[in-house]
XYZ file of C-alpha atoms in Angstrom:
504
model
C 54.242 -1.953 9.375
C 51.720 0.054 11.513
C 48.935 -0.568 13.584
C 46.315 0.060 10.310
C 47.664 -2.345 8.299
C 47.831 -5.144 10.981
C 43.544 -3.862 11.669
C 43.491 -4.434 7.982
C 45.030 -8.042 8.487
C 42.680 -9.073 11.271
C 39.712 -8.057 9.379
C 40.915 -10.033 6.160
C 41.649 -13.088 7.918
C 38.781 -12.847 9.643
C 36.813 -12.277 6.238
C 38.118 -15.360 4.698
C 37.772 -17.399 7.642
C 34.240 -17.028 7.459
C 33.609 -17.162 11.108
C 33.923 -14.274 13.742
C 34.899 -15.100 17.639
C 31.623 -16.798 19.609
C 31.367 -14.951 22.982
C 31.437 -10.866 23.622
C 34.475 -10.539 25.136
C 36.480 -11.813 22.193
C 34.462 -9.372 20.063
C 35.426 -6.486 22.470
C 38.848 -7.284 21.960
C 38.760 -7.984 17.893
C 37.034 -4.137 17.723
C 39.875 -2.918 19.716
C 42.564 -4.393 17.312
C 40.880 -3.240 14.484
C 40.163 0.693 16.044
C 42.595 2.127 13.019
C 40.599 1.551 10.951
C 37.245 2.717 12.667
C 39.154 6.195 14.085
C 42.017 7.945 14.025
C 43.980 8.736 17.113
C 42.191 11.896 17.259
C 39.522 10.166 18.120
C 38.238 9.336 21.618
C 37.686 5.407 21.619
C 34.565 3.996 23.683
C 35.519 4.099 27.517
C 39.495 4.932 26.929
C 41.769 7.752 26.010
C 42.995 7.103 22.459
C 47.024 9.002 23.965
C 46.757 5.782 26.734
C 47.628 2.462 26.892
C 44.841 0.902 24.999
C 43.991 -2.452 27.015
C 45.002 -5.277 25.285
C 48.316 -6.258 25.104
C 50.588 -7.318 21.766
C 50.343 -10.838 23.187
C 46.762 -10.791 23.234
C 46.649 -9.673 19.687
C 49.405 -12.210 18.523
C 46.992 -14.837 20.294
C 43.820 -13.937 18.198
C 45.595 -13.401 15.203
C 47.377 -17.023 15.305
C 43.793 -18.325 16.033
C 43.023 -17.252 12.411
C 46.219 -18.570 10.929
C 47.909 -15.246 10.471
C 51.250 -14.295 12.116
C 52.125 -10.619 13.138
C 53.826 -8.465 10.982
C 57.549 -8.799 12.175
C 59.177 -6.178 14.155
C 55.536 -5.094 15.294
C 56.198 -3.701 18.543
C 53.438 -2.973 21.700
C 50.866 -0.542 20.571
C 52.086 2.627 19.413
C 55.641 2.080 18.803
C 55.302 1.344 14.781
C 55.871 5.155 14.516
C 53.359 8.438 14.161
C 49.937 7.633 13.671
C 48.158 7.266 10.540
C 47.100 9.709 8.634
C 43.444 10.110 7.182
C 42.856 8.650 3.678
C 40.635 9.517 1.046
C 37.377 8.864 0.657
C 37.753 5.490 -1.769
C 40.269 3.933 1.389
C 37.314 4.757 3.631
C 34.877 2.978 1.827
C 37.508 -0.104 1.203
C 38.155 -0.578 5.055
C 34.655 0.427 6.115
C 33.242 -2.520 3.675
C 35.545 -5.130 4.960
C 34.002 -4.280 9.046
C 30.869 -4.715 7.193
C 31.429 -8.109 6.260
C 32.754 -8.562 10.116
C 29.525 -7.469 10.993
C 27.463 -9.840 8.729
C 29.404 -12.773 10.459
C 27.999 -11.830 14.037
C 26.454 -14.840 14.732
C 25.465 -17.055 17.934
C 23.035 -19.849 19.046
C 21.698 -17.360 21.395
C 20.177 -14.050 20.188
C 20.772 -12.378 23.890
C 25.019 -13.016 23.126
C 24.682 -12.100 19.753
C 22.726 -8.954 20.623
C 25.089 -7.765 22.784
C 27.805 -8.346 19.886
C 26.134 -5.864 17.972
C 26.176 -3.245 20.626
C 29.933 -3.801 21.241
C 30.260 -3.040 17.356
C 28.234 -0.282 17.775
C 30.084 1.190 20.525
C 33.039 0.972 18.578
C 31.545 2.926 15.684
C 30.170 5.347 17.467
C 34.308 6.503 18.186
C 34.530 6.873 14.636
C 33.700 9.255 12.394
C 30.608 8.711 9.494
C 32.657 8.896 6.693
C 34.885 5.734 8.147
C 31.487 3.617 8.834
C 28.782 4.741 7.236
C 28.801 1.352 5.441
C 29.537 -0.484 8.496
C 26.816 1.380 10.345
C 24.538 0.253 7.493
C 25.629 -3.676 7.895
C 24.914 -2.956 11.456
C 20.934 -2.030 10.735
C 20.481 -5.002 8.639
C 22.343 -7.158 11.046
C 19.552 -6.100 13.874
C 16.426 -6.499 11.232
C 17.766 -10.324 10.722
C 18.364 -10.624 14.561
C 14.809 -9.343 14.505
C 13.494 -11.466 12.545
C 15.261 -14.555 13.425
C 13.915 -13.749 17.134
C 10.187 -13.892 15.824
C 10.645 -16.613 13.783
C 11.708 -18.741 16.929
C 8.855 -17.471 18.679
C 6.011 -18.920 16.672
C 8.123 -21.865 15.952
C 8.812 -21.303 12.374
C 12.704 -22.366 12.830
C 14.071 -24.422 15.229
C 16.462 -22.782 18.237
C 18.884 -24.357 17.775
C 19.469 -23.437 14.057
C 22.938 -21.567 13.769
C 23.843 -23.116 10.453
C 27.302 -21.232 9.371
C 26.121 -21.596 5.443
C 23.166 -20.080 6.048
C 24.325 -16.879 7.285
C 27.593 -16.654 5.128
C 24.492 -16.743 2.504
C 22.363 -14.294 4.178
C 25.026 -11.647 4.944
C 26.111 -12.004 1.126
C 22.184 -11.205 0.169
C 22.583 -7.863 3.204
C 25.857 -6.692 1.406
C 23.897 -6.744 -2.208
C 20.985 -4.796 -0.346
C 23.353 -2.496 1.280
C 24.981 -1.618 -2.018
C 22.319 -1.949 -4.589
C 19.468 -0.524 -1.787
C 21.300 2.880 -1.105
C 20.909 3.702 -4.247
C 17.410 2.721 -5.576
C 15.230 2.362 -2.291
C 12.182 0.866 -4.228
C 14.236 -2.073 -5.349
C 15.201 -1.933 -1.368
C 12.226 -1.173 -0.647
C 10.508 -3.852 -0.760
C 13.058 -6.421 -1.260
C 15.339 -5.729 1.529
C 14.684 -8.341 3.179
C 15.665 -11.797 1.416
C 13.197 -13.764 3.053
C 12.141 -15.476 0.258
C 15.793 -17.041 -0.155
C 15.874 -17.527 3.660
C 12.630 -19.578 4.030
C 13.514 -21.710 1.014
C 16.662 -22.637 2.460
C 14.791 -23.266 6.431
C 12.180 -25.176 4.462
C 15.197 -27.160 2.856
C 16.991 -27.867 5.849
C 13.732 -28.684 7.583
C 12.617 -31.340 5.116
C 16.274 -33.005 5.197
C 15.888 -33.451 9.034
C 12.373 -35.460 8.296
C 13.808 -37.333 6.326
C 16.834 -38.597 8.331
C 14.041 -39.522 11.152
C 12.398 -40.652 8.790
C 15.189 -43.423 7.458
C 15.974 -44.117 11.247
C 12.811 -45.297 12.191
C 12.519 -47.571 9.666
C 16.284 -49.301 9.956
C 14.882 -49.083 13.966
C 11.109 -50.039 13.890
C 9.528 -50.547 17.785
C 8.819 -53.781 18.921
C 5.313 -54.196 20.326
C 6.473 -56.911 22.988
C 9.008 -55.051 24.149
C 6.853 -51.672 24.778
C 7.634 -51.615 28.503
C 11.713 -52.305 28.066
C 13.901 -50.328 29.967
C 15.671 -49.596 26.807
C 12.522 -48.345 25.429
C 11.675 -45.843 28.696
C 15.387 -44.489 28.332
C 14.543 -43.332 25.104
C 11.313 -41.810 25.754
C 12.459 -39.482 28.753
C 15.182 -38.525 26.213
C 14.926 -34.957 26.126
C 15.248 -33.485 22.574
C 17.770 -31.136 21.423
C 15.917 -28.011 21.047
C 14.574 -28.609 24.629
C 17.933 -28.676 25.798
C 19.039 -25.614 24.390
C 16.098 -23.694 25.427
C 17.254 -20.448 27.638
C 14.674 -17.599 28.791
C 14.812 -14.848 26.526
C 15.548 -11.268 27.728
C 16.029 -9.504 24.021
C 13.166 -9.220 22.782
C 11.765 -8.166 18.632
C 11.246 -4.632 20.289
C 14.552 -4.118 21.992
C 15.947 -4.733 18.590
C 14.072 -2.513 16.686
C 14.955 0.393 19.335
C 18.500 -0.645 18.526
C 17.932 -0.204 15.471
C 16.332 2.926 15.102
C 19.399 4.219 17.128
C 21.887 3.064 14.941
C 19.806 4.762 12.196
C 19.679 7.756 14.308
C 23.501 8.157 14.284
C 24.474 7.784 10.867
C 21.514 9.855 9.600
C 23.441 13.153 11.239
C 26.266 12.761 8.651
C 24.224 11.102 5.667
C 20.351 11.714 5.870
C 19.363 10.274 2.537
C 20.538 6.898 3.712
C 19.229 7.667 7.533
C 15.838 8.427 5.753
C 15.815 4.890 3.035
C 17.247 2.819 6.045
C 14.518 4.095 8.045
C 11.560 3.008 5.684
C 13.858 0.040 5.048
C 13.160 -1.168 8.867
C 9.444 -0.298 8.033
C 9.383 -2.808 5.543
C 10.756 -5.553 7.839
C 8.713 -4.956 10.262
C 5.353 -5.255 8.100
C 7.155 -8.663 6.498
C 7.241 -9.949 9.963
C 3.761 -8.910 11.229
C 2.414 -10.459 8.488
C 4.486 -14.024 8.970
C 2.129 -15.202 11.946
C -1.497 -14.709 13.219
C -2.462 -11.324 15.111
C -2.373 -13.137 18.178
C 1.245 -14.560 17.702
C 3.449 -11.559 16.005
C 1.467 -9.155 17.555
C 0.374 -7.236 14.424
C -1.037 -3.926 15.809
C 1.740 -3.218 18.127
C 4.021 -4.249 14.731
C 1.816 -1.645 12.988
C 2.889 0.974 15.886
C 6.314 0.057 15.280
C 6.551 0.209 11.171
C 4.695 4.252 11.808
C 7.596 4.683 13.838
C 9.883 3.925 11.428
C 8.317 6.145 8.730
C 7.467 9.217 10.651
C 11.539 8.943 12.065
C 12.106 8.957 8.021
C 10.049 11.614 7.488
C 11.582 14.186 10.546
C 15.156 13.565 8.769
C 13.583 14.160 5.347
C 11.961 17.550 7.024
C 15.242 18.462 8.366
C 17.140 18.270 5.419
C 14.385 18.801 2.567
C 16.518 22.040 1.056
C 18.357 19.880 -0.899
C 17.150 19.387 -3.897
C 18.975 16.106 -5.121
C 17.521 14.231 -2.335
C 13.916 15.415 -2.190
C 12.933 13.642 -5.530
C 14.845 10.386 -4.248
C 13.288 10.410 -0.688
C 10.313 11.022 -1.849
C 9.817 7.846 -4.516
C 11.326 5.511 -1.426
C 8.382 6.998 0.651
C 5.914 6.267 -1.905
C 7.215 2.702 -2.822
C 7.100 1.859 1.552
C 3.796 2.978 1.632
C 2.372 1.519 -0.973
C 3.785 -1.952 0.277
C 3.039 -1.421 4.108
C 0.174 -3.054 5.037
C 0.154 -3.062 9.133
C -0.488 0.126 9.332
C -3.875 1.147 10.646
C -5.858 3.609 8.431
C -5.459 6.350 10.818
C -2.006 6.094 10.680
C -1.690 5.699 6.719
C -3.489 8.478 5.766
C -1.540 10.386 8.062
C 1.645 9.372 6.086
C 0.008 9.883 2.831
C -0.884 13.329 3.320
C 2.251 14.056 4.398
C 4.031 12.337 1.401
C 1.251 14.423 -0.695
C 2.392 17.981 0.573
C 6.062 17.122 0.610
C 5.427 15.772 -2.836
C 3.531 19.396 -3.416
C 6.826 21.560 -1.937
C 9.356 19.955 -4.670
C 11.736 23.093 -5.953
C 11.842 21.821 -9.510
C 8.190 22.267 -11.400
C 8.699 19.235 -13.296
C 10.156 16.904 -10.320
C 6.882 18.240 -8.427
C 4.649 17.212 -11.479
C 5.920 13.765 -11.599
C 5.973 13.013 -8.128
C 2.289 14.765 -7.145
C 1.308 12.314 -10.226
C 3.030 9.079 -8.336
C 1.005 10.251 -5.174
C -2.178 9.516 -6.489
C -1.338 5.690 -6.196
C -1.268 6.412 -2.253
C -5.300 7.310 -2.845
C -6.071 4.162 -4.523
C -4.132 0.859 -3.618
C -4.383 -1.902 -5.908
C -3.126 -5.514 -4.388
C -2.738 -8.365 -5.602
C -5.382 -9.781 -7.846
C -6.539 -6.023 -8.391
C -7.987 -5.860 -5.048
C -8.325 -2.976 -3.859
C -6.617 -2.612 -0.090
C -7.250 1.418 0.247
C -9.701 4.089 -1.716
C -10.176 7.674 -1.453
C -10.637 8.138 -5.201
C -11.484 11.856 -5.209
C -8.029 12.625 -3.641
C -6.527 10.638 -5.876
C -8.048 11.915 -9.139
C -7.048 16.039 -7.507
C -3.552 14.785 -7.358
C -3.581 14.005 -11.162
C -5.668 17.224 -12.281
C -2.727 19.276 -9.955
C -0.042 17.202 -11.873
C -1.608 18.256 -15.317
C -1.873 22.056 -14.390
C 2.053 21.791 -13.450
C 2.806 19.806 -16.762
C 1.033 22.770 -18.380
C 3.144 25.061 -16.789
C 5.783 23.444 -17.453
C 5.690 23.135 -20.743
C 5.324 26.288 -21.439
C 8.315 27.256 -20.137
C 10.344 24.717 -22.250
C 8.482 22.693 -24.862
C 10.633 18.859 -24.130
C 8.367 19.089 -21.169
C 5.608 17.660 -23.004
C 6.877 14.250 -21.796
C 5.247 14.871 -18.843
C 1.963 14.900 -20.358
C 2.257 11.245 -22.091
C 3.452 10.236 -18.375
C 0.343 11.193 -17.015
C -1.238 9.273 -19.840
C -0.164 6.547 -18.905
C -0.983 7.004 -15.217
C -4.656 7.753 -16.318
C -4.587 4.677 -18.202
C -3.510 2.394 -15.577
C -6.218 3.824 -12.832
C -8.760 3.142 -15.866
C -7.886 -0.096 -16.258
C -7.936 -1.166 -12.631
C -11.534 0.444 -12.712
C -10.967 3.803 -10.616
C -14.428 5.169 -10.269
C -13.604 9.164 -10.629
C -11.272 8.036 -13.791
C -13.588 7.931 -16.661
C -13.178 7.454 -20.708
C -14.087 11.076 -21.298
C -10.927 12.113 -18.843
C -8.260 10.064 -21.239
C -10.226 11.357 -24.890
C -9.422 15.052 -23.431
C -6.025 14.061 -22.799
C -5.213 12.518 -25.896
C -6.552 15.396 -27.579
C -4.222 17.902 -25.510
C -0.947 16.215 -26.434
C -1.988 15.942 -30.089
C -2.364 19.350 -29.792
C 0.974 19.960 -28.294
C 2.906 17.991 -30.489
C 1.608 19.391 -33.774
C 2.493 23.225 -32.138
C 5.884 22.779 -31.076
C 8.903 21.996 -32.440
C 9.484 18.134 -33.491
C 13.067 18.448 -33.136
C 12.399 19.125 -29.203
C 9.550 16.690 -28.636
C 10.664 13.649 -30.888
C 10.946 10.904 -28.107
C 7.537 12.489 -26.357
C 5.991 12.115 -29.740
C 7.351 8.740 -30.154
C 6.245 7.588 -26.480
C 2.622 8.812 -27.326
C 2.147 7.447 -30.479
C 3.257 3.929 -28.641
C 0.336 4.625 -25.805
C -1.996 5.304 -28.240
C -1.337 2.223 -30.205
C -1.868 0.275 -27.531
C -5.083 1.799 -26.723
C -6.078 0.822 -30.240
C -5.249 -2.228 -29.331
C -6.983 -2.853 -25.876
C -10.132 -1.608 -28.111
C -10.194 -4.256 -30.295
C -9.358 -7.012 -27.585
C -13.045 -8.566 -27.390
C -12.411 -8.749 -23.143
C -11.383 -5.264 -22.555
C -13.170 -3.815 -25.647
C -16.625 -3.128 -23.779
C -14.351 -0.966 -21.584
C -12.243 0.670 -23.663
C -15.041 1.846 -26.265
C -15.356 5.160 -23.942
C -11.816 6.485 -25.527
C -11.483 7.760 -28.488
C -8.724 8.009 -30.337
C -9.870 8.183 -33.567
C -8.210 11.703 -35.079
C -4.823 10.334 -33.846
């Protein structure tokens, strides 16, 4: 046995216990047990020399780990003696043991946010030791960790949940939903994007607990209805100076949303050094939850313009990583959709601010390496010019901007496509982008624009060779059936009798 596998151990009984120890100093200790697998002895743990002594004692360890239900491996002497140290693994072991101090991390959990605060920044001492490709999923589970401490903060503030609310089913359920973000989020920011944040499934499940209370009071007071003789009982004035629950558990708050977010940001700031394409998506994730949250209350309770401050923050910290790092080509395209899909779902940012962001996203979207990468994404731009909400309201309009990013994104398909003819898919793509700013009635997007288009890619299509264009051919066929159609629906045939699409 050696001192990794008995971190590994720890970490699974922990796991399946589904509980983590309730005050910092037991945390503190659990991160020191389970160093291994956070560093190597290389590495130089927080506040002690990794060639020492380390602080806690076998005993110590035998004590937490019986606490769990788990015995030490036999023959485990103190630390150090189980022979050289471990050597480094590859990259699949890394993301094994880093994902199991993730789900340690999602268990973090106290009654009050100032302990469970200071949790986080013991685990994020710890990490900091280590090396990025150990934790970068643990430092991940960390940011989301300090968005739902975030969030749980505000919510307590306006008085959405009650204090004392520290239901252990309702975070094992909640740190499940993080993991699924974490995993799924990384990848595909726009899915993230937005719907990082779970707090659909988290209000349902408040709601739900909320409504069960009620109804226990409810029952209560009817098997005890008051007597109206008995009004002035002693009994009666016992029960009234009865202070409730919450009241009792009140403490003054000294962590407040802000603090969090700055902890946040610096967590961000650490793993973005060794993997920028998840600093940069983590980044606009935090945007996103701090929008969600400024829009939960009133502007006078959630304090929406300093929340707008905060979610610019976010962005332009994405955006310096992204600037830092924007020779790489695989990341630019990825970065820039995630950018795109935040913006377009921010809405606490003031209009200074946005169209500061949207200009940038428009010349980084403009500075692509590959032509046709550069095409589609200058083409996704122009949706930052012309925000459509719900009920096709629209929340922000600069329609001339908007229509110059689809007239550059047709001079680049153009180019493109003469280089190498399957690039007339990019054409039908910006068909279909034309079609959707018609329909939501963009005024510099007219009839006559679409006609001309159809006409282009007819012309393309009957030039080049089929056997390189089939599935453009295909695609644009489908988009102009359905314009057929939309012409002879009687509500959008009034509109639609501008196109025509007759010689296809």
């Amino acid at each position: 046995a050696n001192r990794r596998q008995v971190a590994l151990t720890m970490l699974e009984a922990v796991n399946k216990a589904g509980t983590s120890p309730e005050s910092v100093k037991e945390i503190e200790e659990l991160f020191s047990v389970i160093a291994p697998v956070l560093r190597d002895e290389r590495d130089a743990a927080p506040g002690l020399n990794m060639g020492a002594q380390p602080p806690l004692s076998m005993e110590r360890t035998a004590n937490l780990m019986a606490g769990l239900g788990v015995s030490p491996q036999p023959g485990y002497g103190a630390y150090g003696q189980a022979g050289p140290g471990f050597t480094l693994q590859e990259d699949p072991q890394y993301r094994k043991d880093s994902a199991l101090v993730s789900k340690l991390i999602h268990l973090l959990n106290h009654k009050d946010t100032d302990v469970q605060f200071e949790m986080l920044i013991v685990a994020r001492q710890h990490l900091n030791a280590g090396k990025i490709e150990r934790t970068g999923t643990a430092y991940t589970a960390l940011v989301f960790a300090g968005l739902k401490l975030a969030k749980r903060i505000l919510l307590e503030e306006i008085g959405e949940v009650p204090t004392s609310q520290t239901s252990g089913d309702s975070n094992e359920a909640e740190s499940k939903e993080e993991e699924e973000k974490e995993q799924g989020g990384n990848e595909s920011p726009e899915a993230e994007t937005p719907d990082t944040n779970g707090e659909s499934g988290q209000t349902k499940t408040e709601g739900d607990a909320s409504q069960e209370e009620m109804a226990v009071e409810a029952a209560e007071d009817d098997e005890n209805p008051t007597e109206p003789e008995d009004e002035s009982s002693p009994a009666d004035v016992t029960k009234e100076e009865e202070p409730r629950v919450e009241d009792v558990t009140l403490t003054p708050r000294t962590v407040s949303c802000r603090k969090v977010f700055i902890f946040v940001q610096e967590t961000i700031a650490a793993l973005a050094k060794g993997k920028p394409e998840t600093g940069v998506k983590l980044y606009l994730e935090s945007a996103l939850t701090v929008d969600k949250l400024a829009s939960r209350g009133n502007k006078k309770a959630t304090g929406q313009d300093a929340f707008g401050s905060i979610a610019y923050e976010f962005i332009s910290q994405s955006f310096a990583v992204y600037e830092e790092h924007s020779g790489d080509s695989r990341l630019q395209s990825r970065c820039i959709v995630a950018m795109i899909g935040t913006l377009l779902d921010c809405r606490s940012l003031s209009k200074e601010d946005y169209e500061s962001l949207i200009m940038k996203t428009a010349q980084y979207s403009a500075k692509m390496l590959k032509k046709p990468e550069q095409c589609a994404m200058v083409a996704q731009c122009a949706y930052l010019f012309y925000v459509v909400g719900k009920d096709d309201v629209v929340v922000y309009s600069n329609p001339q901007r908007g229509l110059e990013c689809l007239q550059r994104a047709l001079k680049l398909a153009d180019a493109c496509t003469n280089t190498n003819p399957g690039n007339v898919e990019l054409f039908v793509d910006l068909l279909e982008h034309y079609l959707f700013f018609f329909e939501k009635g963009h005024p510099s997007v007219t009839g006559n624009y679409i006609t001309g288009l159809v006409a282009l890619i007819k012309e393309h299509t009957n030039n080049l060779d089929p056997s390189a264009i089939g599935d453009a051919k295909a695609h644009f066929l489908q988009v102009v059936k359905y314009i057929k159609k939309m012409k002879e629906k009687e509500e959008s045939s009034e509109r639609f009798a501008a196109i025509d699409v007759s010689s296809v």
